[in-house]
Amino acid sequence: MDIEYTYEIVKVDAAARCMEVVYSAVGHPTMHICTRIPVEGESLEGVIKSYAPVPLWLDLIAVLSPPAVGTKGVIVPEPIVEPTPEEPTPEEPIPTTTV
């Protein structure tokens, strides 16, 4: 799911290399977010998209599934499987001709 939003740059501080952007979307809280300023050759839209609060908005509307108080468990890390070096393939002998 994606959310359509608008943005407005309300402050640019070149010395601090950041800008304040207000993100708005219908039905979601308006967010003031400090973002970095695009560098030469980079699009403003790319920076705006990378700082957009869409994941937060989606999280705020997600239906929760609360666990019971007192639930316990153990998390066992997955074992790290070391890659095995490939065995060298035997080289085929170079055909020779005897004269």
C-alpha angles and dihedrals in degrees: 000000000000130000125220111227143170128222137201126190105223100172137020121192107184092178090058091038093231143101136202115238126189112213119197133182130171110262095012133093116267111247130206107205131181109224134176121259115252115255124230111293093020122109122242089221091058092055092044091052094047092056098039113128094226094123090053092049090049091049091051092056097042116114110246125229103199118201121229116268109260096031109151134185147153125244113209114198117236110255114254108241111211112217112248115231112248114251111244113252113238111254116241113243115256109248113245132196122213118210 
